[in-house]
Coordinates of C-alpha atoms in Angstrom, one line a residue:
M1 CA -2.3 9.4 -44.3
S2 CA -0.9 11.3 -41.3
N3 CA 0.9 14.5 -42.0
Q4 CA 0.9 15.6 -38.4
K5 CA 4.3 16.1 -36.7
T6 CA 4.5 15.5 -33.0
A7 CA 5.2 18.6 -31.0
A8 CA 8.3 18.5 -28.8
I9 CA 6.2 18.9 -25.6
D10 CA 4.3 15.7 -26.6
K11 CA 7.3 13.5 -27.2
V12 CA 8.2 11.0 -24.5
P13 CA 12.0 11.0 -23.8
L14 CA 13.9 7.8 -24.6
G15 CA 14.7 7.2 -20.9
Q16 CA 11.0 7.3 -19.9
K17 CA 10.1 4.9 -22.8
A18 CA 12.8 2.5 -21.6
A19 CA 11.6 2.7 -18.0
F20 CA 8.0 2.1 -19.1
G21 CA 9.2 -0.8 -21.3
A22 CA 11.0 -2.3 -18.3
G23 CA 7.7 -2.3 -16.5
H24 CA 6.1 -4.1 -19.4
L25 CA 8.8 -6.7 -19.3
V26 CA 7.8 -7.4 -15.7
L27 CA 4.1 -7.5 -16.7
N28 CA 4.9 -10.3 -19.1
L29 CA 7.6 -12.1 -17.1
L30 CA 5.6 -12.7 -13.9
P31 CA 2.5 -14.4 -15.6
G32 CA 4.8 -16.1 -18.1
A33 CA 6.9 -17.7 -15.4
L34 CA 3.8 -18.4 -13.3
G35 CA 2.3 -20.4 -16.3
V36 CA 5.3 -22.5 -16.7
F37 CA 5.8 -23.2 -13.0
M38 CA 2.2 -24.1 -12.4
F39 CA 2.6 -27.2 -14.7
F40 CA 4.9 -28.6 -12.0
L41 CA 2.2 -28.4 -9.3
L42 CA 1.0 -31.7 -10.8
T43 CA 4.4 -33.4 -11.3
V44 CA 6.4 -32.1 -8.4
F45 CA 4.1 -30.8 -5.6
G46 CA 1.6 -33.7 -5.7
M47 CA -1.6 -31.9 -6.6
D48 CA -4.4 -33.5 -8.7
P49 CA -5.8 -31.8 -11.8
L50 CA -8.8 -30.5 -10.0
Q51 CA -6.7 -28.7 -7.3
A52 CA -4.4 -27.3 -10.1
G53 CA -7.5 -26.1 -12.0
I54 CA -8.9 -24.3 -8.9
L55 CA -5.5 -22.6 -8.3
G56 CA -5.6 -21.4 -11.9
G57 CA -9.2 -20.2 -11.8
L58 CA -9.8 -18.7 -8.4
P59 CA -7.1 -16.0 -8.7
R60 CA -8.7 -14.8 -12.0
I61 CA -12.0 -14.3 -10.2
F62 CA -10.1 -12.3 -7.5
D63 CA -8.5 -10.3 -10.3
A64 CA -11.9 -9.4 -11.7
I65 CA -12.7 -7.6 -8.5
T66 CA -9.4 -6.0 -7.6
D67 CA -8.4 -4.7 -11.0
P68 CA -11.2 -2.1 -11.4
V69 CA -11.0 -1.1 -7.8
M70 CA -7.3 -0.4 -8.1
G71 CA -7.9 1.5 -11.4
F72 CA -10.5 3.7 -9.7
I73 CA -8.2 4.3 -6.7
S74 CA -5.2 5.3 -8.8
D75 CA -7.5 7.6 -11.0
N76 CA -8.5 9.5 -7.9
T77 CA -5.4 9.5 -5.8
S78 CA -3.8 12.9 -4.8
S79 CA -0.1 12.7 -4.3
K80 CA 2.9 15.0 -5.0
Y81 CA 4.4 12.0 -6.9
G82 CA 1.4 11.7 -9.2
R83 CA -1.6 9.4 -9.3
R84 CA 0.1 6.2 -10.3
R85 CA 3.8 6.1 -9.3
P86 CA 3.5 5.5 -5.6
Y87 CA 1.4 2.4 -6.3
I88 CA 3.8 1.2 -9.0
F89 CA 6.8 1.5 -6.7
V90 CA 5.2 -0.4 -3.7
G91 CA 3.4 -2.9 -6.0
A92 CA 6.7 -3.8 -7.8
I93 CA 8.4 -4.6 -4.4
L94 CA 5.4 -6.6 -3.1
S95 CA 5.0 -8.5 -6.4
A96 CA 8.6 -9.6 -6.4
I97 CA 8.7 -10.6 -2.8
F98 CA 5.5 -12.6 -2.9
F99 CA 6.2 -14.3 -6.2
V100 CA 9.4 -15.7 -4.7
L101 CA 7.6 -16.8 -1.5
L102 CA 4.8 -18.3 -3.6
W103 CA 7.2 -20.9 -5.0
Q104 CA 9.2 -21.8 -1.9
M105 CA 7.0 -24.8 -1.3
D106 CA 8.5 -28.1 -0.1
E107 CA 7.7 -31.1 -2.3
N108 CA 7.7 -33.3 0.9
N109 CA 4.7 -31.5 2.3
T110 CA 1.2 -33.0 1.8
A111 CA -0.6 -32.0 -1.4
T112 CA -3.3 -30.4 0.8
F113 CA -0.8 -28.2 2.7
N114 CA 0.8 -27.1 -0.6
F115 CA -2.7 -26.4 -2.1
W116 CA -3.7 -24.1 0.7
Y117 CA -0.3 -22.5 0.9
F118 CA -0.3 -21.8 -2.8
L119 CA -3.9 -20.5 -2.8
I120 CA -3.3 -18.0 0.1
M121 CA 0.1 -16.8 -1.3
S122 CA -1.5 -16.4 -4.8
L123 CA -4.1 -14.1 -3.5
V124 CA -1.5 -12.0 -1.6
F125 CA 0.8 -12.0 -4.6
L126 CA -2.1 -10.8 -6.8
I127 CA -2.8 -7.8 -4.5
G128 CA 0.8 -6.7 -5.0
N129 CA 0.7 -7.4 -8.7
T130 CA -2.6 -5.5 -9.2
M131 CA -1.1 -2.6 -7.3
F132 CA 1.8 -2.6 -9.8
A133 CA 0.1 -3.5 -13.1
T134 CA -3.1 -1.5 -13.2
P135 CA -1.5 1.9 -12.4
L136 CA 1.3 1.1 -14.8
V137 CA -1.1 0.6 -17.7
G138 CA -3.0 3.8 -16.7
L139 CA 0.3 5.7 -16.6
G140 CA 1.1 4.7 -20.2
F141 CA -2.2 6.1 -21.4
E142 CA -1.4 9.6 -19.9
M143 CA 2.4 9.9 -20.7
T144 CA 1.6 11.7 -24.0
S145 CA -1.5 13.3 -25.6
D146 CA -0.2 12.9 -29.2
Y147 CA -2.0 10.4 -31.4
N148 CA 1.2 9.0 -33.1
E149 CA 3.5 9.3 -30.1
R150 CA 1.1 7.0 -28.2
T151 CA 1.7 4.3 -30.8
K152 CA 5.5 4.8 -30.6
L153 CA 5.4 4.6 -26.8
M154 CA 3.3 1.4 -26.9
A155 CA 5.5 -0.1 -29.6
F156 CA 8.6 0.6 -27.6
S157 CA 7.2 -0.9 -24.4
Q158 CA 5.8 -4.0 -26.2
T159 CA 9.2 -4.6 -27.9
V160 CA 10.9 -4.5 -24.5
G161 CA 8.1 -6.6 -22.9
L162 CA 8.5 -9.3 -25.5
I163 CA 12.0 -10.1 -24.1
A164 CA 10.1 -12.0 -21.4
W165 CA 8.6 -14.3 -24.0
V166 CA 12.1 -15.0 -25.4
I167 CA 13.2 -16.1 -21.9
V168 CA 10.2 -17.9 -20.5
P169 CA 10.1 -20.9 -23.0
W170 CA 13.6 -21.9 -21.8
F171 CA 12.3 -22.5 -18.3
W172 CA 10.8 -25.7 -19.6
P173 CA 14.1 -27.5 -20.4
M174 CA 16.0 -25.8 -17.6
I175 CA 13.8 -27.0 -14.6
P176 CA 14.3 -30.8 -15.3
N177 CA 17.9 -30.4 -16.3
E178 CA 19.9 -32.4 -13.7
N179 CA 23.1 -30.6 -14.7
L180 CA 21.6 -27.3 -13.5
F181 CA 19.5 -28.4 -10.4
E182 CA 19.5 -31.3 -8.0
S183 CA 15.7 -31.6 -8.4
Q184 CA 12.9 -30.0 -10.2
A185 CA 11.6 -28.5 -7.0
I186 CA 15.0 -26.8 -6.4
G187 CA 15.0 -25.6 -10.0
I188 CA 11.6 -23.9 -9.5
R189 CA 12.6 -22.3 -6.2
T190 CA 15.8 -21.0 -7.7
L191 CA 14.4 -19.7 -10.9
A192 CA 11.6 -18.0 -8.9
L193 CA 14.2 -16.2 -6.9
Y194 CA 15.9 -14.9 -10.0
V195 CA 12.6 -13.9 -11.6
G196 CA 11.6 -12.1 -8.4
L197 CA 14.9 -10.2 -8.2
G198 CA 14.7 -9.2 -11.8
C199 CA 11.2 -8.0 -11.5
L200 CA 12.0 -6.0 -8.4
L201 CA 14.9 -4.1 -10.1
L202 CA 13.0 -3.5 -13.4
G203 CA 9.5 -2.9 -11.8
I204 CA 10.5 0.2 -9.8
L205 CA 12.0 2.0 -12.8
P206 CA 8.6 3.4 -14.2
A207 CA 7.9 4.7 -10.7
I208 CA 11.2 6.6 -10.6
F209 CA 11.6 7.9 -14.1
C210 CA 8.2 8.1 -15.9
R211 CA 5.9 11.1 -15.7
G212 CA 2.1 11.2 -16.0
I213 CA -0.5 13.9 -15.7
D214 CA 0.3 16.6 -13.1
A215 CA -2.1 16.1 -10.1
G216 CA -2.6 19.9 -10.1
H217 CA -4.6 19.6 -13.3
M218 CA -7.0 17.2 -11.7
E219 CA -9.1 19.4 -9.5
D220 CA -12.3 17.4 -10.1
R221 CA -10.9 14.1 -8.9
K222 CA -12.7 12.4 -6.0
K223 CA -10.1 13.5 -3.3
L224 CA -9.8 9.8 -2.5
T225 CA -8.3 8.7 0.8
L226 CA -8.3 5.4 2.7
K227 CA -11.2 6.7 4.8
T228 CA -13.3 7.5 1.7
I229 CA -12.6 4.5 -0.5
F230 CA -15.7 2.6 0.5
S231 CA -18.0 5.6 0.5
N232 CA -17.0 6.2 -3.1
L233 CA -17.9 2.7 -4.3
K234 CA -20.9 4.1 -6.1
D235 CA -18.5 6.4 -8.1
L236 CA -16.5 3.2 -8.9
V237 CA -19.7 1.6 -10.4
S238 CA -20.5 4.8 -12.2
S239 CA -16.9 5.0 -13.7
I240 CA -17.2 1.4 -14.9
G241 CA -20.6 2.1 -16.4
E242 CA -19.3 5.1 -18.3
A243 CA -16.5 3.0 -19.7
V244 CA -18.8 0.2 -20.8
K245 CA -21.0 2.8 -22.7
N246 CA -18.0 3.9 -24.7
K247 CA -18.6 2.2 -28.0
P248 CA -15.0 2.6 -29.5
F249 CA -13.6 1.1 -26.2
M250 CA -16.0 -1.9 -26.4
K251 CA -14.9 -2.5 -29.9
L252 CA -11.2 -2.6 -28.7
C253 CA -12.1 -5.0 -26.0
G254 CA -14.1 -7.2 -28.3
A255 CA -11.3 -7.4 -30.9
T256 CA -8.7 -8.0 -28.3
F257 CA -10.8 -10.8 -26.7
L258 CA -11.2 -12.5 -30.1
V259 CA -7.6 -12.3 -31.3
F260 CA -6.0 -13.1 -28.0
N261 CA -8.5 -15.8 -27.1
G262 CA -8.2 -17.5 -30.4
F263 CA -4.4 -17.6 -30.0
Q264 CA -4.6 -18.8 -26.3
I265 CA -7.1 -21.6 -27.1
V266 CA -4.4 -23.2 -29.3
A267 CA -1.3 -21.9 -27.5
S268 CA -0.3 -25.4 -26.4
F269 CA -1.4 -27.1 -29.7
S270 CA 1.8 -26.2 -31.5
F271 CA 3.9 -27.8 -28.8
F272 CA 1.7 -31.0 -29.0
I273 CA 2.0 -31.0 -32.9
I274 CA 5.8 -30.7 -32.7
V275 CA 6.1 -33.5 -30.2
F276 CA 3.5 -36.0 -31.5
Y277 CA 3.3 -35.2 -35.2
L278 CA 6.7 -34.0 -36.2
F279 CA 8.6 -36.3 -33.7
N280 CA 6.1 -39.1 -33.2
G281 CA 5.9 -38.6 -29.4
D282 CA 9.7 -38.8 -28.9
Y283 CA 10.5 -36.1 -26.3
G284 CA 14.2 -36.8 -26.6
A285 CA 14.1 -36.1 -30.4
T286 CA 11.9 -33.1 -29.8
G287 CA 14.6 -31.5 -27.6
F288 CA 14.6 -27.7 -27.8
W289 CA 12.5 -27.3 -31.0
P290 CA 9.4 -26.0 -29.0
A291 CA 11.5 -23.5 -27.1
W292 CA 13.1 -22.2 -30.3
F293 CA 9.7 -21.9 -31.9
S294 CA 8.4 -19.8 -29.1
S295 CA 11.5 -17.7 -28.6
I296 CA 11.9 -17.0 -32.4
S297 CA 8.2 -16.0 -32.5
A298 CA 8.7 -13.4 -29.8
L299 CA 11.9 -12.1 -31.4
V300 CA 10.3 -11.7 -34.8
S301 CA 7.4 -9.8 -33.2
A302 CA 9.8 -7.5 -31.3
I303 CA 12.4 -6.9 -34.1
V304 CA 10.3 -7.0 -37.2
V305 CA 6.6 -6.8 -36.7
I306 CA 6.2 -4.0 -34.1
P307 CA 8.3 -1.5 -36.0
I308 CA 6.4 -2.3 -39.3
V309 CA 3.0 -2.0 -37.5
S310 CA 4.0 1.2 -35.8
A311 CA 5.0 2.7 -39.2
M312 CA 1.7 1.5 -40.8
A313 CA -0.2 3.1 -38.0
S314 CA 1.5 6.5 -38.5
K315 CA 0.9 6.3 -42.3
W316 CA -2.5 4.7 -42.6
G317 CA -4.1 5.0 -39.1
K318 CA -4.3 2.6 -36.2
K319 CA -7.5 0.9 -37.3
N320 CA -6.2 0.1 -40.8
A321 CA -2.9 -1.1 -39.4
F322 CA -4.8 -3.5 -37.1
I323 CA -6.9 -4.8 -40.0
I324 CA -3.9 -5.3 -42.3
A325 CA -1.8 -6.9 -39.6
T326 CA -4.6 -9.3 -38.5
A327 CA -5.2 -10.3 -42.1
I328 CA -1.5 -11.1 -42.6
S329 CA -1.6 -13.3 -39.5
I330 CA -4.5 -15.3 -41.0
V331 CA -2.3 -16.1 -44.0
G332 CA 0.4 -17.3 -41.6
Y333 CA -1.9 -19.6 -39.6
I334 CA -3.2 -21.2 -42.8
L335 CA 0.4 -21.8 -44.0
K336 CA 1.0 -24.1 -40.9
W337 CA -0.9 -26.9 -42.7
W338 CA 1.9 -27.1 -45.3
T339 CA 4.9 -26.2 -43.2
F340 CA 4.6 -28.5 -40.2
I341 CA 6.1 -31.6 -41.9
P342 CA 7.8 -34.5 -40.1
D343 CA 10.4 -34.9 -42.9
N344 CA 11.6 -31.3 -42.5
P345 CA 11.0 -29.7 -39.0
W346 CA 12.9 -26.5 -40.1
L347 CA 9.9 -25.5 -42.3
M348 CA 7.9 -24.8 -39.1
F349 CA 9.7 -21.5 -38.8
I350 CA 8.4 -20.2 -42.2
P351 CA 4.9 -19.0 -41.0
I352 CA 6.3 -17.3 -37.9
P353 CA 6.8 -13.8 -39.5
L354 CA 3.3 -13.8 -40.8
M355 CA 1.6 -15.2 -37.7
S356 CA 3.5 -12.8 -35.5
F357 CA 1.6 -9.9 -37.0
G358 CA -1.4 -11.0 -35.0
L359 CA -0.3 -10.8 -31.4
G360 CA 2.7 -8.6 -32.3
S361 CA 0.4 -5.8 -33.4
L362 CA -2.4 -6.4 -31.0
F363 CA -1.3 -4.7 -27.8
T364 CA 0.8 -2.1 -29.5
L365 CA -2.2 -0.8 -31.4
M366 CA -5.0 -1.5 -28.9
M367 CA -3.2 0.1 -26.0
S368 CA -2.5 3.2 -28.1
M369 CA -6.2 3.4 -29.2
T370 CA -7.3 3.0 -25.6
A371 CA -5.3 6.1 -24.7
D372 CA -7.3 7.9 -27.5
V373 CA -10.5 6.5 -25.9
C374 CA -9.6 8.1 -22.6
D375 CA -9.7 11.5 -24.3
L376 CA -13.1 10.8 -25.7
D377 CA -14.3 9.8 -22.2
E378 CA -13.1 13.1 -20.7
L379 CA -14.8 15.0 -23.5
V380 CA -18.1 13.2 -22.8
N381 CA -18.0 12.7 -19.0
G382 CA -15.5 15.3 -17.8
M383 CA -12.8 15.0 -15.1
P384 CA -11.4 13.0 -13.5
R385 CA -9.7 11.2 -16.3
K386 CA -10.1 7.4 -16.0
E387 CA -7.0 5.9 -17.5
G388 CA -6.7 3.4 -14.6
T389 CA -10.3 2.3 -14.9
F390 CA -10.1 1.8 -18.7
G391 CA -6.8 0.0 -18.3
A392 CA -8.2 -2.3 -15.6
L393 CA -11.3 -3.2 -17.7
Y394 CA -9.2 -3.8 -20.8
W395 CA -6.8 -6.2 -19.0
W396 CA -9.8 -7.8 -17.3
V397 CA -11.0 -8.7 -20.8
V398 CA -7.6 -10.2 -21.6
K399 CA -7.6 -12.2 -18.4
L400 CA -11.1 -13.4 -19.0
G401 CA -10.0 -14.6 -22.4
Q402 CA -7.1 -16.4 -20.9
G403 CA -9.3 -18.2 -18.4
L404 CA -11.9 -19.2 -21.0
A405 CA -9.2 -20.3 -23.4
L406 CA -7.8 -22.7 -20.8
V407 CA -11.2 -24.3 -20.3
F408 CA -12.1 -24.3 -24.0
G409 CA -8.7 -25.5 -25.2
G410 CA -8.9 -28.5 -22.8
L411 CA -12.4 -29.2 -24.1
V412 CA -11.2 -29.2 -27.7
L413 CA -8.4 -31.6 -26.8
Q414 CA -10.9 -33.9 -25.1
I415 CA -13.3 -33.8 -28.1
I416 CA -10.7 -34.7 -30.6
G417 CA -9.4 -37.6 -28.4
F418 CA -6.0 -36.3 -27.5
D419 CA -4.3 -38.1 -24.6
G420 CA -1.1 -36.5 -23.4
G421 CA -0.3 -39.8 -21.5
L422 CA 0.1 -41.7 -24.7
A423 CA 3.4 -41.8 -26.6
T424 CA 1.7 -41.8 -29.9
Q425 CA -1.7 -40.4 -31.0
S426 CA -4.0 -41.8 -33.6
E427 CA -3.8 -40.4 -37.2
E428 CA -7.3 -39.0 -36.9
T429 CA -6.5 -37.2 -33.6
L430 CA -3.4 -35.6 -35.1
V431 CA -5.3 -34.4 -38.2
N432 CA -8.1 -32.9 -36.0
L433 CA -5.5 -31.3 -33.8
R434 CA -3.8 -29.6 -36.8
I435 CA -7.2 -28.4 -38.1
A436 CA -8.1 -27.0 -34.8
D437 CA -4.7 -25.3 -34.5
I438 CA -5.5 -23.4 -37.7
V439 CA -9.3 -22.9 -37.6
F440 CA -9.7 -21.3 -34.2
P441 CA -7.2 -18.4 -34.6
V442 CA -8.3 -17.8 -38.2
V443 CA -12.0 -17.6 -37.3
T444 CA -11.4 -15.3 -34.3
A445 CA -9.0 -13.1 -36.2
A446 CA -11.5 -12.7 -39.0
L447 CA -14.3 -11.8 -36.5
A448 CA -11.9 -9.2 -34.9
I449 CA -11.5 -7.6 -38.3
W450 CA -15.3 -7.4 -38.6
V451 CA -15.6 -5.9 -35.2
M452 CA -13.0 -3.2 -35.9
W453 CA -14.2 -2.4 -39.5
K454 CA -16.4 0.6 -38.4
Y455 CA -14.2 1.8 -35.5
S456 CA -14.8 5.5 -35.6
L457 CA -11.9 7.2 -33.6
S458 CA -9.6 8.2 -36.5
E459 CA -6.5 10.4 -36.2
E460 CA -8.5 13.5 -37.4
R461 CA -11.3 12.8 -34.8
A462 CA -8.7 12.2 -32.0
K463 CA -6.9 15.5 -32.9
D464 CA -10.2 17.4 -32.8
I465 CA -11.0 15.9 -29.4
K466 CA -7.5 16.9 -28.1
N467 CA -8.0 20.5 -29.3
E468 CA -11.4 20.7 -27.7
L469 CA -10.2 19.4 -24.4
E470 CA -7.2 21.8 -24.3
E471 CA -9.5 24.7 -25.0
R472 CA -11.7 23.6 -22.1
R473 CA -9.0 22.9 -19.5
G474 CA -5.6 23.8 -20.9
K475 CA -2.8 21.4 -21.6
L476 CA -2.1 18.6 -19.1

């Protein structure tokens, strides 16, 4: 149990927490909107499934290269505005502009033209988004050196960020709504403009108001400039190697991959179960039920789960909070077998509070623990601190999980004989779909608990590391 009070100097002011949270809303809103809009590449912009698959997969490969590079650059940048903030400011502007441009396609163009336009614009958009996202994550790791304040900061930012997942599900019914837009293409172009504008206004707030480590304390950084970036690639490889050798960090990555991947594999299954099992393939009767299911899940995570998990972490430690929260989510997933009933759709909401402990706690705790890992890395490997590199590698694992989940989820649907083109599915297919919807997240969550069982970076150990670092180089 923690008895340590956070020193005033280590507390992050509410205004900075709010600005950092605004950045996380952007981190969620851009990929969330992108995921919804990409469905309409098939139905509106004339692309075939192979082209859409390439457009979903290639950018992830590009991300795998740019994220660590951007993390390394921001770790070693010298600027009077800090290591991260200039990139966050410019990246927010570029992300917003190119997201809007990405979706200004004309449905009357050929599918080939739209394919190449979207591919090129996606890569340009991702450069801006990486410039924004990777330094923002690194900034969060260095905004406080206190064990519990890190959890409070991440809890606050994740709560604000979850607002995006309350909004995004409603894009599905809005885009085809003839009362709102003349056509689906106009709906996508218009919503993209609103999303871009919102992300621009919110995305620059962390760059203006948040504070990270004073560059004056980073004498051992690589003195990186545009002229020396390529000559320092060996240092980039070395930084990645040091992060990979960090055993607590690899446990965090492994547990995140399992929990998030297990959820992502079946992310679309609940929608299919609602449509084809609860409402027998009748989209009209299905109405807004899937949107409500997703929005309420996000709201419960933000309002109920994250505050509880944050309190558990302060009282019992982050590892124990993760294990308890993940175990609770397993109970929730299992309950879906008895609460998804055609005779009473309202029962589908019963497991939500329990299931929400899985994803609701994941990033709050894992991001806080990654900040602790950065201290351990400095203790072992010295300056410069590598928050950007650790953040980039962590989110690369998340993105890898997303990519594999898309492939594996489609494979599962194919194996069980699901056909989205049919109005009704066979009874055997629906039973197998419901089983898969429960088994995958339960198994991966259980494996994540096993991975984290012997995680060694406790509050006591983290405090000892902090004290040793401050004796070595003073307070940052």
